[in-house]
């Protein structure tokens, strides 16, 4: 299949590009490189462009005879979305609608959309099933939910076929350590911990030690980026015109902030000093999801269900690329 991966130079997009390419799909990346890295894209496969540019989108879709789209290009920081909602609504909502409309015009009828645990807000049940009512508690979650609704409406009205993948906490790097996570500034727990191990930070701040969890710190479902990539590959094959699929992509097992730090101490052999800080705004205490639906329907199963292997994978990337993609130029 000819696939346009929008945001394919970013963290999850680039790992998915690699997996799609491995199995023989003809993959093109559309990315404005605002967050992504050119070094993460296979040579000659980058179309540099912006979601705000409908003409560029249409050209990318038609000139390459695209059959399906995967859409990763979104801003993803919860605190930033609270401080700058306009940025999030403009890119994540208007940008995605531009993409859907360019697809209509070009006659491209299939899309896999990156959604998020943030659509659930503070869920009633753990592990969270897909039929848990979406109730976002921040602008980021609302922007993703808005596009989930748009996809369902476009499917009914225009016969679009789509899949929504709601990811939990993406982490890790490619098994050959050639691509990995490189955000600037970094806000995610595992890379921050590993920056401490690399001597780039003095300590890791633990945001909140009074949550109603076993050790008082937040619990998250850490899902390896290659497991996410595999989920995209599999769900693409199941998309049908006018129909939508929605899956959680998670391991079903949660680890606390303290457990992740403890694991990183073992993996890196570094003491990783901690400072305790107040809770970070907008953090649900526990986010762990059921992925039974995707396991049952697609035969997908996480290859990295434990935190040790995930931290090892991230450590291989960060220790060999201490300045991220800056080390490759
Ligand atoms: N944390 C710390 N110290 C840090 C960084 C994070 O204690 O320096 C804690 C957070 O408070 C949270 C946990 O580690 O409890 C994980 O935090 P991350 O920032 O790594 O990830 P989030 O759970 O906040 O974010 C993820 C996705 C978002 C998504 C969100 C939904 O990255 O895109 O889940 O809640 F919106």
Short mmCIF file of C-alpha atoms and ligand atoms in Angstrom, two decimals:
data_model
loop_
_atom_site.label_atom_id
_atom_site.label_comp_id
_atom_site.label_asym_id
_atom_site.label_seq_id
_atom_site.Cartn_x
_atom_site.Cartn_y
_atom_site.Cartn_z
CA UNK A 1 0.00 0.00 0.00
CA UNK A 2 1.11 3.59 -0.57
CA UNK A 3 0.93 5.26 2.81
CA UNK A 4 1.38 8.91 3.77
CA UNK A 5 2.58 9.18 7.36
CA UNK A 6 1.80 12.68 8.56
CA UNK A 7 4.15 13.48 11.43
CA UNK A 8 6.39 10.58 10.40
CA UNK A 9 9.55 12.40 11.54
CA UNK A 10 8.33 12.39 15.15
CA UNK A 11 8.82 9.83 17.88
CA UNK A 12 5.96 7.38 17.33
CA UNK A 13 5.56 8.23 13.64
CA UNK A 14 9.17 7.38 12.78
CA UNK A 15 8.99 3.97 14.46
CA UNK A 16 5.77 3.25 12.58
CA UNK A 17 7.35 4.32 9.27
CA UNK A 18 10.11 1.84 9.92
CA UNK A 19 7.69 -1.04 10.61
CA UNK A 20 5.52 -0.26 7.58
CA UNK A 21 8.62 -0.13 5.38
CA UNK A 22 9.93 -3.43 6.78
CA UNK A 23 6.83 -5.27 5.57
CA UNK A 24 6.99 -3.72 2.11
CA UNK A 25 4.61 -0.77 2.17
CA UNK A 26 5.56 2.24 0.06
CA UNK A 27 5.83 4.94 2.72
CA UNK A 28 6.02 8.74 2.42
CA UNK A 29 6.45 11.11 5.34
CA UNK A 30 4.73 14.51 5.46
CA UNK A 31 6.20 16.61 8.27
CA UNK A 32 7.03 20.25 8.96
CA UNK A 33 9.98 19.23 11.19
CA UNK A 34 8.76 21.52 13.98
CA UNK A 35 9.08 18.65 16.44
CA UNK A 36 10.35 15.81 14.26
CA UNK A 37 13.86 15.06 13.04
CA UNK A 38 15.02 14.66 9.47
CA UNK A 39 17.46 11.97 10.61
CA UNK A 40 14.51 9.84 11.73
CA UNK A 41 13.08 9.67 8.18
CA UNK A 42 14.32 7.18 5.56
CA UNK A 43 16.40 8.93 2.89
CA UNK A 44 14.38 10.50 0.09
CA UNK A 45 11.03 9.89 1.76
CA UNK A 46 10.37 13.27 3.39
CA UNK A 47 7.83 15.72 1.98
CA UNK A 48 8.37 18.85 4.04
CA UNK A 49 5.04 20.57 4.56
CA UNK A 50 2.55 21.87 7.07
CA UNK A 51 -0.95 20.72 7.95
CA UNK A 52 -2.13 24.31 7.52
CA UNK A 53 -1.18 24.10 3.83
CA UNK A 54 -4.10 22.33 2.14
CA UNK A 55 -2.45 22.61 -1.27
CA UNK A 56 0.69 20.84 -0.07
CA UNK A 57 -1.39 18.09 1.52
CA UNK A 58 -3.40 17.55 -1.65
CA UNK A 59 -0.23 17.46 -3.74
CA UNK A 60 1.41 14.92 -1.41
CA UNK A 61 -1.66 12.68 -1.58
CA UNK A 62 -2.24 12.84 -5.33
CA UNK A 63 1.33 12.90 -6.66
CA UNK A 64 2.21 9.78 -4.72
CA UNK A 65 -1.11 7.96 -5.41
CA UNK A 66 -1.63 7.50 -1.68
CA UNK A 67 -4.02 4.69 -0.54
CA UNK A 68 -4.03 5.38 3.21
CA UNK A 69 -2.92 7.97 5.74
CA UNK A 70 -1.55 7.70 9.26
CA UNK A 71 -1.84 10.89 11.24
CA UNK A 72 0.68 11.50 14.06
CA UNK A 73 1.28 15.23 13.65
CA UNK A 74 -0.02 16.79 16.85
CA UNK A 75 1.19 18.72 19.83
CA UNK A 76 1.04 16.40 22.85
CA UNK A 77 1.95 18.25 26.04
CA UNK A 78 -0.91 18.47 28.54
CA UNK A 79 0.48 21.47 30.51
CA UNK A 80 1.29 23.35 27.29
CA UNK A 81 -2.25 22.74 26.02
CA UNK A 82 -3.60 24.38 29.18
CA UNK A 83 -1.30 27.40 28.75
CA UNK A 84 -1.70 27.72 24.96
CA UNK A 85 -5.01 26.17 23.89
CA UNK A 86 -5.10 28.15 20.63
CA UNK A 87 -1.93 26.40 19.47
CA UNK A 88 -3.53 23.02 20.22
CA UNK A 89 -6.91 23.70 18.62
CA UNK A 90 -5.27 25.22 15.53
CA UNK A 91 -2.84 22.39 14.89
CA UNK A 92 -4.56 19.35 16.36
CA UNK A 93 -8.11 20.18 15.26
CA UNK A 94 -7.94 22.55 12.28
CA UNK A 95 -4.84 20.80 10.95
CA UNK A 96 -6.50 17.37 11.15
CA UNK A 97 -9.65 18.67 9.44
CA UNK A 98 -7.48 20.09 6.65
CA UNK A 99 -5.98 16.64 6.27
CA UNK A 100 -9.37 14.89 6.19
CA UNK A 101 -10.64 17.35 3.59
CA UNK A 102 -7.54 16.94 1.43
CA UNK A 103 -8.11 13.17 1.64
CA UNK A 104 -11.72 13.63 0.46
CA UNK A 105 -10.57 15.75 -2.44
CA UNK A 106 -7.86 13.26 -3.38
CA UNK A 107 -10.18 10.26 -2.96
CA UNK A 108 -8.10 8.70 -0.16
CA UNK A 109 -10.50 6.74 2.04
CA UNK A 110 -8.49 5.24 4.93
CA UNK A 111 -6.86 6.80 7.97
CA UNK A 112 -5.30 5.65 11.24
CA UNK A 113 -5.52 8.42 13.84
CA UNK A 114 -3.29 8.77 16.93
CA UNK A 115 -5.48 9.41 19.93
CA UNK A 116 -4.63 9.31 23.60
CA UNK A 117 -5.38 8.16 27.11
CA UNK A 118 -6.10 11.84 27.78
CA UNK A 119 -9.57 11.43 26.20
CA UNK A 120 -10.62 9.44 29.29
CA UNK A 121 -9.77 12.14 31.83
CA UNK A 122 -10.05 10.54 35.26
CA UNK A 123 -11.60 7.17 34.39
CA UNK A 124 -14.17 5.41 36.60
CA UNK A 125 -12.67 1.96 36.08
CA UNK A 126 -9.10 0.65 35.92
CA UNK A 127 -8.05 -0.94 33.62
CA UNK A 128 -9.91 1.46 31.32
CA UNK A 129 -12.03 -0.26 28.65
CA UNK A 130 -12.72 1.45 25.29
CA UNK A 131 -16.38 1.93 26.22
CA UNK A 132 -15.42 4.04 29.23
CA UNK A 133 -17.06 7.45 28.64
CA UNK A 134 -14.56 9.95 27.20
CA UNK A 135 -14.35 12.94 29.56
CA UNK A 136 -11.16 14.91 28.87
CA UNK A 137 -9.88 17.21 31.60
CA UNK A 138 -7.51 19.31 29.49
CA UNK A 139 -7.42 20.99 26.05
CA UNK A 140 -5.08 18.35 24.63
CA UNK A 141 -7.61 15.61 25.40
CA UNK A 142 -10.44 17.72 23.95
CA UNK A 143 -8.58 18.28 20.67
CA UNK A 144 -8.07 14.55 20.22
CA UNK A 145 -11.67 13.74 21.12
CA UNK A 146 -12.91 16.38 18.67
CA UNK A 147 -11.14 14.57 15.83
CA UNK A 148 -12.46 11.19 17.00
CA UNK A 149 -15.96 12.67 16.58
CA UNK A 150 -15.08 14.22 13.21
CA UNK A 151 -13.85 10.83 11.97
CA UNK A 152 -17.14 9.16 12.91
CA UNK A 153 -19.10 11.93 11.17
CA UNK A 154 -16.91 11.78 8.05
CA UNK A 155 -17.34 7.99 7.98
CA UNK A 156 -21.15 8.33 8.01
CA UNK A 157 -21.32 11.18 5.52
CA UNK A 158 -18.37 10.51 3.19
CA UNK A 159 -17.72 6.78 3.59
CA UNK A 160 -14.32 7.34 5.22
CA UNK A 161 -12.80 4.25 6.84
CA UNK A 162 -10.82 4.93 10.01
CA UNK A 163 -9.10 3.50 13.04
CA UNK A 164 -8.49 5.40 16.28
CA UNK A 165 -5.64 4.17 18.49
CA UNK A 166 -5.69 5.55 22.02
CA UNK A 167 -2.16 5.25 23.32
CA UNK A 168 -1.11 5.22 26.91
CA UNK A 169 2.48 6.19 27.85
CA UNK A 170 4.69 5.68 24.79
CA UNK A 171 8.31 4.86 25.61
CA UNK A 172 11.41 2.96 24.50
CA UNK A 173 13.32 3.05 21.23
CA UNK A 174 13.93 0.91 18.15
CA UNK A 175 15.52 -2.46 18.87
CA UNK A 176 18.66 -1.50 16.91
CA UNK A 177 18.80 1.83 18.83
CA UNK A 178 19.00 3.81 15.61
CA UNK A 179 15.87 5.88 16.27
CA UNK A 180 14.36 6.92 19.57
CA UNK A 181 12.82 9.66 21.68
CA UNK A 182 14.16 13.21 21.34
CA UNK A 183 11.90 16.02 22.57
CA UNK A 184 13.01 19.53 23.33
CA UNK A 185 12.22 20.43 26.01
CA UNK A 186 11.77 16.93 27.42
CA UNK A 187 8.83 16.48 29.78
CA UNK A 188 8.36 12.71 29.87
CA UNK A 189 9.36 10.66 32.86
CA UNK A 190 11.62 7.97 31.39
CA UNK A 191 13.85 10.22 29.23
CA UNK A 192 14.16 12.68 32.13
CA UNK A 193 15.27 9.91 34.49
CA UNK A 194 17.82 8.73 31.92
CA UNK A 195 19.14 12.28 31.49
CA UNK A 196 19.94 12.16 35.21
CA UNK A 197 21.80 8.88 34.67
CA UNK A 198 23.73 10.56 31.84
CA UNK A 199 24.74 13.45 34.13
CA UNK A 200 22.66 15.97 32.15
CA UNK A 201 20.38 16.70 35.13
CA UNK A 202 21.14 16.56 38.83
CA UNK A 203 17.93 14.87 39.91
CA UNK A 204 14.46 13.84 38.85
CA UNK A 205 11.48 15.67 40.35
CA UNK A 206 8.72 13.35 41.51
CA UNK A 207 5.46 15.22 40.98
CA UNK A 208 3.20 14.19 43.84
CA UNK A 209 3.85 11.65 46.58
CA UNK A 210 0.39 11.72 48.17
CA UNK A 211 -1.70 10.03 45.48
CA UNK A 212 -4.01 7.19 46.55
CA UNK A 213 -1.62 4.57 45.14
CA UNK A 214 0.56 1.94 46.84
CA UNK A 215 3.63 4.22 47.10
CA UNK A 216 1.89 7.59 46.74
CA UNK A 217 3.13 8.31 43.19
CA UNK A 218 1.21 8.20 39.90
CA UNK A 219 0.78 4.89 38.11
CA UNK A 220 0.99 4.70 34.30
CA UNK A 221 0.73 2.05 31.59
CA UNK A 222 4.04 2.21 29.69
CA UNK A 223 3.73 0.94 26.14
CA UNK A 224 6.79 0.38 23.96
CA UNK A 225 6.94 2.43 20.77
CA UNK A 226 7.58 -0.69 18.64
CA UNK A 227 4.41 -2.25 20.08
CA UNK A 228 2.57 0.91 19.05
CA UNK A 229 4.04 0.69 15.55
CA UNK A 230 2.89 -2.92 15.23
CA UNK A 231 -0.64 -1.92 16.29
CA UNK A 232 -0.73 0.65 13.46
CA UNK A 233 0.39 -1.90 10.91
CA UNK A 234 -2.23 -4.43 11.99
CA UNK A 235 -5.16 -2.06 12.29
CA UNK A 236 -4.54 -0.61 8.84
CA UNK A 237 -5.35 -3.98 7.29
CA UNK A 238 -8.77 -4.03 9.00
CA UNK A 239 -10.11 -0.61 7.99
CA UNK A 240 -13.29 -0.75 5.91
CA UNK A 241 -15.05 2.08 4.06
CA UNK A 242 -17.64 3.91 6.15
CA UNK A 243 -16.61 2.11 9.35
CA UNK A 244 -14.50 2.97 12.35
CA UNK A 245 -12.42 0.97 14.83
CA UNK A 246 -11.32 2.32 18.21
CA UNK A 247 -8.74 0.55 20.36
CA UNK A 248 -6.68 1.21 23.45
CA UNK A 249 -3.02 0.37 22.92
CA UNK A 250 -1.61 -0.44 26.33
CA UNK A 251 -0.16 -3.33 28.33
CA UNK A 252 -2.78 -3.52 31.08
CA UNK A 253 -0.05 -3.29 33.72
CA UNK A 254 0.80 -0.14 35.64
CA UNK A 255 4.03 1.08 37.22
CA UNK A 256 4.43 3.93 39.65
CA UNK A 257 6.86 6.80 39.21
CA UNK A 258 8.96 5.37 42.03
CA UNK A 259 8.98 1.90 40.43
CA UNK A 260 10.19 3.38 37.14
CA UNK A 261 12.98 5.26 38.93
CA UNK A 262 13.97 2.12 40.86
CA UNK A 263 14.10 0.14 37.60
CA UNK A 264 16.26 2.82 35.97
CA UNK A 265 18.67 2.67 38.94
CA UNK A 266 19.14 -1.06 38.30
CA UNK A 267 19.42 -0.72 34.52
CA UNK A 268 21.83 2.24 34.50
CA UNK A 269 23.69 1.50 37.71
CA UNK A 270 23.34 5.18 38.63
CA UNK A 271 21.87 6.38 41.97
CA UNK A 272 19.38 8.78 40.23
CA UNK A 273 18.69 11.29 43.01
CA UNK A 274 15.08 12.32 43.53
CA UNK A 275 13.45 15.50 44.81
CA UNK A 276 9.82 15.39 45.86
CA UNK A 277 7.59 18.08 44.38
CA UNK A 278 3.87 18.91 44.58
CA UNK A 279 1.44 17.26 42.18
CA UNK A 280 1.57 18.39 38.56
CA UNK A 281 -1.73 19.92 37.40
CA UNK A 282 -3.93 17.61 35.35
CA UNK A 283 -2.27 14.29 36.29
CA UNK A 284 -4.77 11.47 36.94
CA UNK A 285 -3.51 9.20 39.78
CA UNK A 286 -3.75 5.94 37.80
CA UNK A 287 -4.01 5.35 34.05
CA UNK A 288 -3.88 1.70 33.09
CA UNK A 289 -5.87 0.34 30.17
CA UNK A 290 -7.41 -2.84 28.98
CA UNK A 291 -6.13 -3.78 25.53
CA UNK A 292 -8.29 -6.91 25.31
CA UNK A 293 -10.14 -5.62 22.24
CA UNK A 294 -7.05 -5.15 20.07
CA UNK A 295 -5.60 -8.44 21.33
CA UNK A 296 -8.81 -10.29 20.45
CA UNK A 297 -9.52 -8.61 17.09
CA UNK A 298 -6.03 -8.12 15.67
CA UNK A 299 -3.97 -10.73 17.50
CA UNK A 300 -1.77 -7.87 18.71
CA UNK A 301 0.10 -8.44 21.94
CA UNK A 302 2.76 -6.28 23.60
CA UNK A 303 6.28 -7.62 23.13
CA UNK A 304 7.50 -5.39 25.96
CA UNK A 305 5.00 -5.95 28.79
CA UNK A 306 7.43 -5.17 31.60
CA UNK A 307 9.12 -1.98 32.73
CA UNK A 308 12.63 -3.49 32.89
CA UNK A 309 12.85 -4.26 29.16
CA UNK A 310 11.28 -0.91 28.32
CA UNK A 311 13.80 1.06 30.40
CA UNK A 312 16.63 -1.03 28.93
CA UNK A 313 15.43 -0.21 25.43
CA UNK A 314 15.23 3.52 26.21
CA UNK A 315 18.65 3.39 27.90
CA UNK A 316 20.30 1.80 24.85
CA UNK A 317 19.09 4.74 22.74
CA UNK A 318 19.83 7.53 25.23
CA UNK A 319 23.25 6.21 26.23
CA UNK A 320 24.34 5.89 22.60
CA UNK A 321 22.69 9.22 21.58
CA UNK A 322 23.10 11.47 24.63
CA UNK A 323 22.19 14.51 22.52
CA UNK A 324 19.42 12.67 20.65
CA UNK A 325 19.47 13.23 16.91
CA UNK A 326 22.08 15.95 17.51
CA UNK A 327 24.55 13.07 17.65
CA UNK A 328 23.75 11.98 14.11
CA UNK A 329 24.29 15.14 12.14
N1 LIG B 1 6.59 12.74 36.19
C1 LIG B 1 7.39 13.07 37.26
N2 LIG B 1 8.52 13.80 37.01
C2 LIG B 1 8.86 14.24 35.77
C3 LIG B 1 8.04 13.89 34.68
C4 LIG B 1 6.91 13.14 34.93
O1 LIG B 1 7.10 12.70 38.41
O2 LIG B 1 9.88 14.92 35.62
C5 LIG B 1 5.41 11.93 36.44
C6 LIG B 1 4.13 12.59 35.98
O3 LIG B 1 3.62 13.44 36.98
C7 LIG B 1 3.25 11.39 35.68
C8 LIG B 1 4.24 10.32 35.21
O4 LIG B 1 5.52 10.75 35.68
O5 LIG B 1 2.66 10.94 36.85
C9 LIG B 1 4.31 10.19 33.70
O6 LIG B 1 4.47 11.49 33.17
P1 LIG B 1 4.81 11.75 31.63
O7 LIG B 1 4.95 13.22 31.48
O8 LIG B 1 5.94 10.88 31.20
O9 LIG B 1 3.53 11.22 30.88
P2 LIG B 1 1.99 11.62 31.11
O10 LIG B 1 1.36 10.45 31.80
O11 LIG B 1 1.81 12.95 31.72
O12 LIG B 1 1.54 11.83 29.60
C10 LIG B 1 1.05 10.82 28.83
C11 LIG B 1 1.24 11.22 27.36
C12 LIG B 1 0.37 12.41 27.04
C13 LIG B 1 -1.05 12.11 27.46
C14 LIG B 1 -1.12 11.77 28.93
C15 LIG B 1 -2.52 11.45 29.36
O13 LIG B 1 2.59 11.54 27.10
O14 LIG B 1 0.43 12.68 25.66
O15 LIG B 1 -0.31 10.65 29.16
O16 LIG B 1 -2.63 11.63 30.75
F1 LIG B 1 -1.85 13.17 27.23
#
